[in-house]
Amino acid sequence: MEPLYGGLLLADSINLGDEGARSVDEDPVNLALREIGGVSLRQGIPCYSSVEMQALFHKPYCASNALVLSLLSLLCTGEALVKLPANVTVPAVIMFGDSIVDQGANNNLGTLIKCNFAPYGQDFEGGVPTGRFSNGKTPPDLLAEELGIKEILPAYLDSNTKDEDLRTGSVLSLADQLKMFNEYIGKLKGLVGEEETSNILANSLFLVVSGNNDLANTYYTIGLRRLQYDVASYADLMVASASNFIQEIYKLGARRIGVFSAPPIGCLPAQRTLAGGALRVCAEDHNQGAQMYNMKLSSEIDSLDNSLSQAKVVYIDIYNSLLDIIKNPQSYGLDVVDRGCCGSGIVEVAILCNHATPPCLDNSKYLFWDSFHPTEKGEFSSTTIMQFSSCLSISAILVFLLFCTNGTRAAIKLPRNKTIPAVIMFGDSIVDTGNNNYIETIFKVNYPPYGKDFMGGKPTGRFCDGKVPSDLLVEELGIKELLPPYLDPTLQAKDLRTGVNFASGVPYTTVFLPRLSVEQKVISLSDQLDLYKEYVAKLKELVGEDITSTIVRNSLYIVVAGSNDMTNTYFNNPLRRLHFDFSSYTDLMLNSASAFAQALYNLGARRIGVFGVPPIGCLPSQRTLAGGALRNCAENYNQLAQLFNKKLSARLNFLNTNLPQARMVYVDAFSLPLELINNPAKYGFEVANKGCCGTGVIEVAFLCTYTCTDVSDYVFWDGFHLTEKAYRVLVHQFLKKDLNSFLF
């Protein structure tokens, strides 16, 4: 099928001159002096600030503002580096930005600020300078290339632009961007009809880059604005403009909108020269201005995300990512980040970067090409497109805007620019969401009264009256309502992208040490790991290698196991106590848990939470079996749990230190549950020493036949497992206390 449509890539080189003072009829000599005089200070682009964008709609002169019509049809024949899910389409990518994404619009406009001469373009195809502010390709080219659309996106004003290019990408003036966008929409409606046009816009990715020049040049360099505004009020003005712009494109049909923060502008080579002192250090006041703007912008984006119905508006932090590259260049294969490759590298841009200012010998070692713009390597690496110019991969953007758009509102709010695309669960009956239904075991709970408080009162195989921690975790994170069991034959593709559950539990068998268990009708951690490998292979088939890597790297992995290894395999089996004392048995469990965490890491997992063992001596069944006539908590059981937990915490800290980028977190599952049991009234409970099911002192699984009158009064559902109400308390507190440990 021939591609018919694609999208818009909008780019603005936001203001850099005396706003409102310039006209098309201005004397050419004065115009040249005005423009050349500002070249090294303003990305070489004499245009108006996006803050005062409204005044530009009747001033078409503004030279390098660019609107890239990137009709990125996914039906094109290019080989995509990023593979979209089978049931997800991105008919267009629409980007608003600055000169980093100008494809050469200035070549065909009445301006002296062009870069269609050497050494610009020295690494472009054939070494041809095209008007791109780079040594080679720019993000629009790399974006189309990674999505498999075409090799380059031509400038819309290029006289050589062909009809086929109108369907796959070009560049226009920002001064008329909304008017041109409306014109484009009109043409698209004529081409594919009203309904299909609405569908294209609703499913396109809109990416907005703004603020760089407003701060670096209009505010800090030119200085007139500092007489009118302090940093805070100017940031407010910028945010209001950005907010209005987002609302305008929303009115035109945009629904997936990513808004990039300002970068650390004080670390641009030109700003180091102008404001960094004799040593050309980063200009901290500039960076502080960027941070203030970013803080206000992120708050406004959050407000828009909540107020614009059906929209997903995401704030994307490039400040910290780019600053990390600047501070640690060798980690990214770079040597020089404080100056550009062109000429001296400290001030040259546009016409100041010319034959008389030869470039460096090896631009692959440089982050910046000139004093404002990245090199092509700075805009692309083999693993991350636009790694340095936008500091966020296309895969990550897709995860943000495609996979995180759902109907579940998060109770726990993630920090800005942090995402958890999926939750992967391993463990025992505490977190099993129904895998036991699909294995040969008599320990199933897919019958009443289990599930009495689940949706529709349906028993699903969860060892609870309702939801279990696995479900509550994804619910609180806003990922989805339930975490499905991996073995469910009705599992859908969307579930693979957002997480599945491998846990399998029988109350009287072990997970960490299955070979020591009398009853082995359970999916051990080793078996669960094999299933996980199978899952990753399926995910690659569904969304491709790149997005799979992003999902795997950013997902939250939870391991809940150990209770059964202690209560049943150890304490309820006298033979085990003859073979192992407390210390040796906990070492055995520890080695198993540690090996499992390292195996997950080797498969790409980075955010791994391992729960400690709860106060097992206070479980209703263990009170009955080992708590004496008064059914007190069995203290020796709790002592064994605490010994293991202490060792587990130390081991995870060790792994964190020795495994690069690992975020292995020990989750204290002992203290809060014990607090809940000792002080039930504090949390809205009345009964904590027996379960709601049956007599409450021993029943579990098929022994559970009748229930208490009011389950909300009980901490425990049966002799081993908590009620949904109790799990909710624990999961919420876990996320509140430990979530940031996985993210930073």
XYZ file of C-alpha atoms in Angstrom:
744
model
C 0.000 0.000 0.000
C 1.335 3.445 -0.901
C 1.908 5.755 2.059
C -0.539 8.647 2.018
C 0.265 10.624 5.111
C 2.655 11.022 7.971
C 3.084 14.100 10.091
C 4.607 17.443 10.861
C 7.921 18.190 12.457
C 7.733 21.769 13.638
C 10.916 23.594 14.494
C 11.407 27.124 15.721
C 14.675 28.944 16.166
C 13.093 31.142 18.678
C 13.974 34.767 18.944
C 17.030 36.170 19.127
C 16.887 39.778 18.247
C 15.165 43.008 19.134
C 11.577 41.871 19.081
C 9.224 44.006 17.049
C 12.007 46.271 15.769
C 12.748 44.453 12.531
C 10.815 44.684 9.287
C 11.164 43.234 5.827
C 11.850 46.692 4.411
C 14.694 47.504 6.809
C 17.864 48.790 5.202
C 19.970 45.752 4.159
C 23.182 47.218 5.597
C 21.610 47.798 8.998
C 19.988 44.393 8.772
C 23.317 42.722 8.009
C 25.046 44.514 10.879
C 22.237 43.609 13.234
C 22.308 39.954 12.216
C 26.063 39.486 11.988
C 26.565 41.276 15.273
C 24.367 38.746 16.967
C 25.602 35.658 15.221
C 27.871 34.219 17.864
C 25.453 35.063 20.610
C 22.208 33.740 19.242
C 22.648 30.454 17.446
C 23.093 32.615 14.340
C 19.329 32.999 14.055
C 17.866 36.541 14.100
C 14.292 35.611 15.003
C 11.662 36.456 17.536
C 11.151 34.850 20.890
C 8.560 32.124 21.135
C 7.317 34.100 24.134
C 6.231 36.848 21.731
C 5.273 34.412 18.976
C 1.814 35.911 18.489
C 3.355 39.065 17.038
C 5.056 37.058 14.331
C 2.019 35.806 12.489
C 2.023 38.851 10.221
C 5.849 39.106 10.047
C 7.024 36.352 7.673
C 10.647 37.506 7.628
C 11.877 35.588 10.670
C 14.521 33.556 8.983
C 15.286 30.228 10.528
C 12.100 29.370 12.326
C 11.308 25.993 10.879
C 8.222 23.880 10.526
C 9.264 20.430 9.361
C 6.446 18.613 7.638
C 7.666 15.131 8.479
C 4.923 12.982 7.062
C 6.343 9.952 8.803
C 4.240 7.184 7.319
C 4.857 3.874 9.011
C 3.881 2.213 5.757
C 7.073 3.333 4.053
C 9.631 0.757 3.067
C 12.596 2.001 5.093
C 13.982 -0.442 7.634
C 12.944 0.845 11.045
C 15.312 0.630 14.000
C 12.339 1.075 16.313
C 9.566 -1.477 15.862
C 6.106 -0.446 16.952
C 3.733 -2.850 18.683
C 1.407 -4.705 16.357
C -1.664 -2.887 17.657
C -0.108 0.597 17.968
C 0.269 3.077 15.118
C 2.091 6.383 14.938
C 0.994 7.899 11.636
C 2.912 11.114 12.273
C 5.597 12.720 14.411
C 5.187 16.444 14.974
C 8.054 18.331 16.604
C 8.288 21.958 17.640
C 11.872 23.016 18.250
C 14.810 25.273 17.449
C 17.632 25.445 14.917
C 18.794 21.975 15.941
C 16.009 20.703 13.697
C 16.232 23.279 10.884
C 16.680 21.394 7.598
C 17.673 24.407 5.499
C 14.657 26.700 5.384
C 16.968 29.717 5.589
C 18.442 28.824 2.203
C 15.286 30.093 0.531
C 14.580 33.121 2.725
C 15.861 36.689 2.651
C 18.393 36.372 5.437
C 22.145 36.478 5.739
C 22.034 33.880 8.469
C 22.509 30.720 6.488
C 24.794 27.768 6.900
C 24.633 26.332 3.388
C 28.396 26.580 3.073
C 31.435 24.659 4.288
C 32.402 23.453 6.803
C 28.717 22.860 7.642
C 27.637 19.553 6.169
C 31.150 18.136 5.931
C 29.874 14.752 7.140
C 26.577 14.922 5.281
C 26.067 12.688 2.257
C 28.675 13.792 -0.285
C 29.963 16.457 2.105
C 27.236 18.823 0.914
C 26.285 21.824 3.098
C 22.485 21.864 3.108
C 21.603 24.577 5.585
C 21.551 22.209 8.528
C 23.263 23.655 11.599
C 25.483 20.601 11.998
C 28.360 18.722 10.454
C 25.877 16.094 9.240
C 22.332 14.993 9.887
C 19.999 16.650 12.360
C 17.340 15.075 14.610
C 14.564 15.228 11.959
C 16.722 13.112 9.638
C 17.667 10.732 12.416
C 14.077 10.475 13.580
C 12.849 9.487 10.131
C 15.778 7.114 9.741
C 15.175 5.357 13.065
C 11.496 4.940 12.281
C 12.396 3.528 8.855
C 10.741 6.339 6.892
C 13.546 7.782 4.777
C 17.168 8.835 5.013
C 16.662 12.608 5.256
C 13.820 15.116 5.571
C 14.030 17.920 2.981
C 13.252 21.568 3.661
C 9.692 22.412 2.661
C 10.865 25.586 0.907
C 13.430 23.655 -1.119
C 12.639 24.178 -4.805
C 13.564 20.542 -5.382
C 10.973 19.231 -2.942
C 8.843 16.613 -4.683
C 5.262 15.551 -4.152
C 6.469 12.359 -2.495
C 8.429 14.467 0.000
C 5.230 16.224 1.014
C 4.030 12.840 2.174
C 7.209 12.046 4.064
C 8.651 15.310 5.423
C 9.800 18.930 4.966
C 10.384 22.288 6.754
C 8.367 25.517 7.039
C 8.585 28.874 8.824
C 7.595 28.958 12.497
C 6.112 32.430 12.009
C 3.196 30.822 10.209
C 3.379 27.429 11.860
C -0.161 27.154 13.194
C -1.604 28.664 10.034
C 0.434 26.231 7.937
C -0.532 23.381 10.228
C -4.185 24.268 9.709
C -3.523 24.373 5.982
C -1.920 20.946 6.182
C -4.908 19.591 8.092
C -7.203 20.956 5.392
C -5.191 19.218 2.691
C -5.122 16.015 4.694
C -8.894 16.092 5.068
C -9.196 16.459 1.326
C -6.872 13.511 0.878
C -8.158 10.995 3.422
C -11.358 12.492 4.805
C -12.444 14.020 8.104
C -12.566 10.830 10.163
C -9.171 9.507 9.090
C -7.570 12.923 9.618
C -8.876 13.012 13.188
C -7.481 9.527 13.727
C -4.063 10.540 12.384
C -3.850 13.577 14.651
C -5.076 11.704 17.719
C -2.427 8.997 17.287
C 0.517 11.166 16.240
C 3.398 12.072 18.550
C 3.719 15.808 19.206
C 7.109 16.807 20.635
C 7.780 20.366 21.789
C 11.234 21.877 22.407
C 11.201 25.461 23.660
C 12.878 27.865 26.031
C 16.522 27.559 25.007
C 16.916 30.815 23.113
C 14.332 32.685 25.162
C 16.622 32.266 28.155
C 20.125 32.093 26.690
C 19.768 34.977 24.270
C 16.620 37.048 24.654
C 16.939 37.196 28.439
C 20.577 36.738 29.447
C 22.568 37.903 26.404
C 20.580 40.797 24.968
C 19.709 42.058 28.422
C 16.700 44.260 27.648
C 14.302 41.728 29.093
C 16.185 41.733 32.398
C 15.197 45.390 32.782
C 11.545 44.375 32.495
C 11.460 40.974 34.205
C 13.227 39.087 36.928
C 13.956 35.425 36.183
C 10.812 34.144 37.878
C 8.426 36.479 36.047
C 10.126 35.851 32.701
C 9.861 32.109 33.307
C 6.158 32.616 34.038
C 5.798 34.427 30.707
C 7.541 31.592 28.877
C 5.468 28.915 30.594
C 2.239 30.759 29.802
C 3.264 30.923 26.148
C 4.167 27.230 26.078
C 0.907 26.337 27.795
C -1.145 28.343 25.302
C 0.691 26.719 22.425
C 0.031 23.223 23.772
C -3.633 24.035 24.214
C -3.792 25.304 20.642
C -2.394 22.108 19.171
C -4.709 20.160 21.466
C -7.656 22.040 19.965
C -6.366 21.020 16.550
C -6.440 17.357 17.561
C -3.117 16.585 19.269
C -3.411 14.000 22.031
C 0.094 12.578 22.601
C 2.285 15.526 23.533
C 5.809 15.439 24.949
C 7.318 18.726 26.129
C 11.084 18.960 26.535
C 12.663 20.984 29.301
C 15.295 23.627 28.754
C 18.844 22.196 28.766
C 21.697 23.496 30.955
C 22.080 26.569 28.732
C 24.905 27.931 30.836
C 27.102 25.086 29.598
C 26.732 25.858 25.885
C 30.159 26.882 24.528
C 28.931 30.371 23.604
C 27.425 30.970 27.040
C 30.599 29.738 28.736
C 32.487 32.377 26.736
C 30.030 35.182 27.413
C 29.213 34.516 31.046
C 31.546 31.827 32.377
C 34.502 34.006 33.325
C 38.142 33.557 32.407
C 37.980 29.793 32.932
C 34.829 29.475 30.781
C 32.980 27.432 33.370
C 29.263 26.821 33.051
C 27.310 30.021 33.719
C 25.433 29.010 36.843
C 22.937 31.884 36.746
C 21.908 30.740 33.266
C 21.479 27.180 34.505
C 19.512 28.370 37.520
C 17.193 30.247 35.183
C 16.712 27.074 33.152
C 15.974 25.091 36.299
C 13.408 27.626 37.475
C 11.705 27.538 34.085
C 11.762 23.743 34.094
C 10.209 23.581 37.549
C 7.372 25.879 36.511
C 6.966 24.117 33.171
C 6.744 20.670 34.739
C 4.016 21.893 37.080
C 2.061 23.390 34.192
C 2.438 20.238 32.099
C 1.084 18.219 34.990
C -1.908 20.552 35.182
C -2.528 20.252 31.439
C -2.239 16.479 31.604
C -5.035 16.461 34.158
C -7.240 19.075 32.490
C -7.023 18.125 28.804
C -9.352 15.164 28.467
C -8.058 12.187 26.467
C -4.598 13.749 26.214
C -1.294 12.448 27.514
C 0.965 15.445 28.099
C 4.435 14.493 29.338
C 7.260 16.662 30.657
C 10.613 15.301 29.443
C 13.691 16.294 31.447
C 16.699 16.824 29.192
C 18.457 19.121 31.651
C 19.880 16.420 33.896
C 20.670 14.025 31.051
C 22.663 16.597 29.078
C 24.391 17.845 32.214
C 25.514 14.281 32.941
C 26.988 14.041 29.438
C 28.824 17.320 29.956
C 30.166 16.219 33.344
C 31.039 12.675 32.244
C 31.870 12.892 28.526
C 34.043 9.785 28.383
C 31.121 7.647 29.506
C 29.490 8.640 26.212
C 32.555 8.270 24.003
C 33.362 11.990 23.925
C 36.411 14.021 24.894
C 35.461 17.682 24.406
C 32.267 19.271 25.732
C 33.277 22.848 26.611
C 33.783 24.092 23.063
C 32.646 23.318 19.540
C 34.547 21.675 16.736
C 34.322 24.690 14.428
C 37.138 27.232 14.658
C 38.123 28.102 18.200
C 34.879 26.459 19.317
C 34.124 29.147 21.850
C 32.008 31.585 19.838
C 31.682 30.568 16.172
C 28.265 29.828 14.688
C 26.657 30.300 11.249
C 28.722 32.687 9.068
C 31.453 32.911 11.705
C 32.015 29.204 11.108
C 33.483 29.275 7.585
C 36.523 28.521 5.429
C 38.607 30.873 7.524
C 37.744 28.975 10.713
C 38.647 25.361 9.956
C 37.007 22.674 12.063
C 38.722 20.267 14.422
C 40.383 17.141 13.050
C 38.030 14.619 14.682
C 34.520 15.870 15.370
C 33.495 12.456 16.725
C 35.194 13.467 19.978
C 33.114 16.637 20.300
C 29.655 17.084 21.752
C 29.194 20.429 19.985
C 29.755 21.215 16.306
C 29.709 24.991 16.716
C 29.148 27.071 19.827
C 25.446 26.213 19.938
C 24.668 23.038 18.012
C 25.636 19.394 18.583
C 27.597 17.294 16.158
C 25.755 14.515 14.351
C 27.256 12.121 16.897
C 25.974 14.477 19.542
C 22.541 13.997 18.060
C 22.722 10.268 17.516
C 24.447 7.200 18.870
C 23.953 3.604 17.854
C 21.914 2.973 20.963
C 20.064 6.251 21.481
C 18.748 8.594 18.825
C 19.202 12.236 19.751
C 21.068 11.072 22.860
C 22.760 14.394 23.305
C 20.477 16.867 21.584
C 17.344 15.632 23.284
C 18.846 13.057 25.653
C 15.902 10.729 25.223
C 15.551 7.798 22.850
C 12.649 7.323 20.506
C 11.983 4.073 22.338
C 11.641 5.910 25.629
C 9.372 8.528 24.072
C 7.152 5.769 22.728
C 7.011 4.165 26.155
C 6.017 7.524 27.639
C 3.370 8.464 25.129
C 2.038 5.122 23.910
C 2.306 2.616 26.692
C 1.660 5.008 29.567
C -1.608 6.252 28.085
C -4.256 4.320 29.931
C -7.347 4.716 32.018
C -5.743 3.987 35.393
C -4.830 7.071 37.404
C -1.800 6.640 39.609
C -2.207 7.021 43.360
C 1.575 7.333 43.650
C 3.033 10.026 41.411
C 6.403 9.336 39.807
C 9.089 12.023 39.689
C 9.347 13.930 36.445
C 11.039 12.133 33.551
C 10.803 8.809 35.380
C 8.664 6.029 34.034
C 7.856 2.477 35.048
C 6.385 0.912 31.902
C 5.815 -2.507 33.446
C 5.825 -4.501 36.668
C 7.238 -8.033 36.614
C 6.379 -10.201 39.614
C 8.078 -13.322 40.944
C 7.269 -15.211 44.095
C 4.848 -17.356 46.055
C 1.179 -17.513 47.025
C 1.209 -14.012 48.540
C 1.506 -12.465 45.066
C 0.181 -15.255 42.805
C -2.644 -13.876 40.651
C -3.753 -17.218 39.260
C -0.850 -19.124 37.720
C -1.778 -22.141 39.833
C -4.978 -22.434 37.810
C -2.855 -23.603 34.878
C -0.520 -26.113 36.544
C -1.113 -29.585 37.955
C -1.644 -28.976 41.641
C -4.455 -29.547 44.079
C -3.651 -26.191 45.658
C -5.930 -23.974 43.604
C -8.203 -21.307 45.015
C -10.363 -20.617 41.971
C -13.543 -21.265 43.937
C -15.591 -19.427 46.621
C -15.183 -17.947 49.103
C -11.876 -16.827 47.569
C -12.468 -13.750 45.440
C -15.650 -12.739 47.266
C -14.551 -9.086 47.199
C -12.918 -9.265 43.767
C -14.600 -7.612 40.771
C -17.968 -9.309 40.447
C -17.203 -11.625 43.365
C -15.227 -13.850 41.015
C -12.652 -16.367 42.338
C -9.564 -16.020 40.142
C -6.927 -18.112 41.859
C -5.749 -15.291 44.103
C -5.140 -16.369 47.715
C -7.257 -13.517 49.036
C -10.762 -12.114 49.287
C -9.894 -9.585 46.577
C -6.787 -8.103 45.028
C -3.281 -9.158 46.048
C -0.119 -6.994 46.254
C 0.703 -7.605 42.577
C -2.556 -5.964 41.506
C -2.351 -3.150 44.031
C 1.171 -2.298 42.924
C 0.257 -1.739 39.257
C -2.924 0.027 40.327
C -1.100 2.520 42.557
C 1.485 3.175 39.850
C -1.291 3.873 37.349
C -0.158 1.135 34.960
C -3.320 -0.978 34.903
C -5.955 -2.438 37.208
C -4.627 -5.995 37.551
C -1.357 -7.846 37.010
C -2.317 -10.930 34.981
C -0.775 -14.382 35.469
C 1.654 -15.185 32.676
C 0.189 -18.658 32.166
C -3.296 -17.304 31.444
C -4.104 -18.436 27.865
C -6.195 -15.280 27.321
C -3.206 -12.999 27.992
C -3.266 -10.023 25.606
C -0.475 -8.202 23.813
C -0.997 -5.048 25.880
C -0.382 -7.102 29.012
C 3.039 -8.160 27.764
C 4.006 -4.510 27.371
C 2.866 -3.465 30.837
C 3.865 -6.463 32.924
C 2.906 -9.975 33.939
C 3.080 -12.202 36.991
C 5.170 -15.379 37.193
C 4.489 -16.062 40.875
C 3.084 -19.410 41.874
C 2.326 -20.430 45.391
C 1.127 -23.277 47.503
C 0.966 -22.448 51.198
C 2.980 -25.520 52.139
C 5.769 -25.565 49.555
C 8.872 -23.500 48.991
C 10.006 -21.211 46.226
C 13.613 -20.342 47.120
C 14.541 -23.971 47.931
C 12.196 -26.239 45.943
C 14.471 -29.269 46.229
C 14.014 -29.224 49.997
C 10.232 -29.217 49.746
C 8.164 -32.339 50.309
C 5.480 -31.147 47.898
C 6.886 -29.786 44.648
C 3.710 -28.885 42.768
C 4.764 -25.273 42.417
C 6.630 -23.099 39.927
C 9.998 -22.506 41.589
C 11.999 -19.325 41.053
C 14.180 -21.226 38.607
C 11.117 -22.190 36.595
C 9.783 -18.652 36.832
C 13.048 -17.357 35.399
C 12.682 -19.681 32.402
C 9.173 -18.359 31.836
C 10.523 -14.810 32.027
C 13.027 -15.543 29.251
C 10.148 -16.819 27.147
C 8.228 -13.634 27.911
C 11.103 -11.397 26.769
C 11.305 -13.277 23.469
C 7.582 -12.714 22.910
C 7.965 -9.034 23.767
C 10.721 -8.633 21.164
C 8.451 -10.133 18.518
C 5.726 -7.723 19.530
C 7.542 -4.386 19.867
C 11.071 -4.961 18.582
C 14.518 -5.068 20.156
C 14.855 -1.384 21.069
C 11.543 -0.906 22.830
C 11.948 -4.252 24.572
C 15.303 -3.090 25.946
C 13.706 0.124 27.177
C 10.844 -1.732 28.843
C 13.154 -4.301 30.445
C 15.562 -1.657 31.709
C 12.889 0.606 33.208
C 10.451 -1.976 34.548
C 10.026 -2.721 38.227
C 10.917 -6.295 39.218
C 9.549 -7.593 42.496
C 10.502 -10.829 44.255
C 8.315 -12.000 47.154
C 9.419 -15.336 48.586
C 10.874 -17.017 51.643
C 7.895 -17.360 53.977
C 7.145 -20.943 52.998
C 10.821 -21.868 52.999
C 10.813 -21.064 56.703
C 7.366 -21.889 58.070
C 6.917 -25.194 56.316
C 10.130 -26.529 54.856
C 12.143 -25.614 57.949
C 9.974 -25.365 61.072
C 7.281 -27.875 60.138
C 9.823 -30.429 58.931
C 12.009 -31.723 61.800
C 14.441 -33.334 59.344
C 15.463 -29.937 58.008
C 16.257 -28.673 61.493
C 18.548 -31.669 61.977
C 20.480 -30.735 58.838
C 20.607 -26.947 59.265
C 20.809 -24.490 62.129
C 19.384 -20.981 61.734
C 22.579 -19.537 60.306
C 23.272 -22.224 57.709
C 19.658 -22.373 56.551
C 19.403 -18.614 56.082
C 22.707 -18.700 54.181
C 21.198 -21.312 51.869
C 18.147 -19.134 51.267
C 20.309 -16.031 50.863
C 22.460 -17.605 48.157
C 19.355 -18.628 46.251
C 17.841 -15.144 46.478
C 21.126 -13.494 45.497
C 21.639 -15.783 42.510
C 18.124 -15.044 41.309
C 18.595 -11.275 41.552
C 21.875 -11.503 39.628
C 20.232 -13.661 36.967
C 17.585 -10.982 36.470
C 20.304 -8.344 36.218
C 22.138 -10.382 33.584
C 18.913 -10.474 31.557
C 18.701 -6.664 31.556
C 16.694 -5.907 34.705
C 17.948 -2.950 36.722
C 15.183 -2.015 39.170
C 14.828 -5.063 41.391
C 13.030 -5.150 44.719
C 13.424 -8.185 46.971
C 11.008 -8.394 49.872
C 12.211 -9.596 53.214
C 10.338 -12.301 55.098
C 7.372 -11.015 57.147
C 6.797 -11.838 60.853
C 5.864 -15.424 60.023
C 5.522 -16.362 63.689
C 2.424 -14.151 63.843
C 0.569 -15.827 60.977
C -2.687 -17.326 62.340
C -1.659 -20.845 61.294
C 1.767 -20.544 62.941
C 0.268 -19.140 66.141
C -1.885 -22.269 66.234
C 0.989 -24.648 65.464
C 3.745 -23.075 67.569
C 2.285 -20.293 69.728
C 1.127 -22.369 72.656
C -2.290 -22.448 74.273
C -2.666 -18.660 74.045
C -1.710 -18.670 70.346
C 0.968 -16.036 70.801
C 3.364 -15.134 68.021
C 6.019 -17.847 67.653
C 9.115 -15.812 68.473
C 11.657 -18.335 67.164
C 9.957 -18.110 63.762
C 10.276 -14.329 63.814
C 13.912 -14.537 64.904
C 14.746 -16.707 61.899
C 12.966 -14.234 59.617
C 14.906 -11.309 61.090
C 18.223 -13.116 60.694
C 17.525 -13.782 57.026
C 16.332 -10.216 56.446
C 19.518 -8.776 57.926
C 21.655 -10.927 55.641
C 19.476 -10.173 52.610
C 19.720 -6.416 53.136
C 23.520 -6.575 53.338
C 23.773 -8.773 50.236
C 21.598 -6.465 48.139
C 23.703 -3.476 49.202
C 26.780 -5.391 48.092
C 25.236 -6.195 44.712
C 24.252 -2.561 44.224
C 27.829 -1.518 44.764
C 29.260 -4.064 42.360
C 26.692 -4.189 39.546
C 26.721 -1.020 37.374
C 23.385 0.810 37.147
C 21.715 -1.709 39.445
C 18.947 -0.484 41.722
C 18.469 -3.496 43.962
C 16.294 -2.590 46.899
C 15.703 -4.523 50.089
C 12.050 -4.081 51.030
C 11.354 -4.386 54.743
C 8.296 -6.659 54.904
C 8.734 -7.347 58.612
C 8.346 -4.062 60.515
C 5.113 -2.646 59.112
C 3.186 -5.954 59.077
C 4.230 -6.458 62.705
C 3.003 -2.952 63.499
C -0.279 -3.778 61.765
C -0.638 -6.958 63.827
C 0.307 -5.328 67.136
C -1.829 -2.206 66.630
C -4.707 -3.201 64.333
C -7.083 -0.462 65.541
C -4.608 2.191 64.387
C -5.165 1.007 60.815
C -8.901 0.376 61.043
C -8.862 -3.325 61.960
C -10.231 -5.264 64.916
C -8.898 -8.820 64.513
C -5.238 -9.653 63.849
C -4.683 -13.063 65.462
C -6.931 -15.141 63.224
C -8.254 -15.091 59.684
C -11.725 -14.329 58.365
C -12.039 -17.744 56.726
C -13.534 -20.582 58.799
C -12.347 -20.649 62.391
C -9.483 -18.430 61.263
C -6.853 -20.386 63.147
C -5.651 -22.851 60.500
C -7.794 -22.885 57.334
C -6.289 -22.139 53.929
C -7.073 -23.191 50.341
C -9.653 -26.011 50.160
C -10.068 -25.970 53.969
C -11.554 -22.487 53.642
C -15.299 -23.020 53.179
C -17.117 -20.237 55.057
C -16.176 -16.732 56.147
C -16.656 -14.077 58.798
C -19.426 -11.502 58.561
C -17.243 -8.430 57.933
C -13.892 -9.060 56.286
C -12.924 -5.377 56.636
C -12.360 -5.969 60.358
C -9.660 -8.579 59.699
C -5.964 -8.258 58.936
C -5.847 -11.877 57.719
C -8.094 -13.528 55.153
C -7.136 -17.143 55.894
C -4.534 -18.845 58.072
C -1.678 -17.591 55.907
C -2.712 -14.639 53.706
C -3.835 -11.087 54.378
C -7.050 -9.396 53.285
C -7.075 -6.929 50.393
C -7.596 -4.107 52.895
C -4.437 -5.038 54.785
C -2.444 -5.495 51.582
C -3.474 -2.002 50.483
C -1.973 -0.482 53.616
C 1.302 -2.336 53.110
C 1.657 -1.697 49.362
C 0.956 2.005 49.706
C 3.526 2.380 52.463
C 6.068 0.347 50.494
C 5.776 2.643 47.476
C 5.821 5.755 49.608
C 8.973 4.641 51.409
C 10.976 2.789 48.763
C 9.903 3.910 45.282
C 12.596 6.570 44.855
C 15.266 3.990 45.671
C 14.438 2.279 42.378
C 14.520 5.504 40.378
C 17.600 7.408 41.563
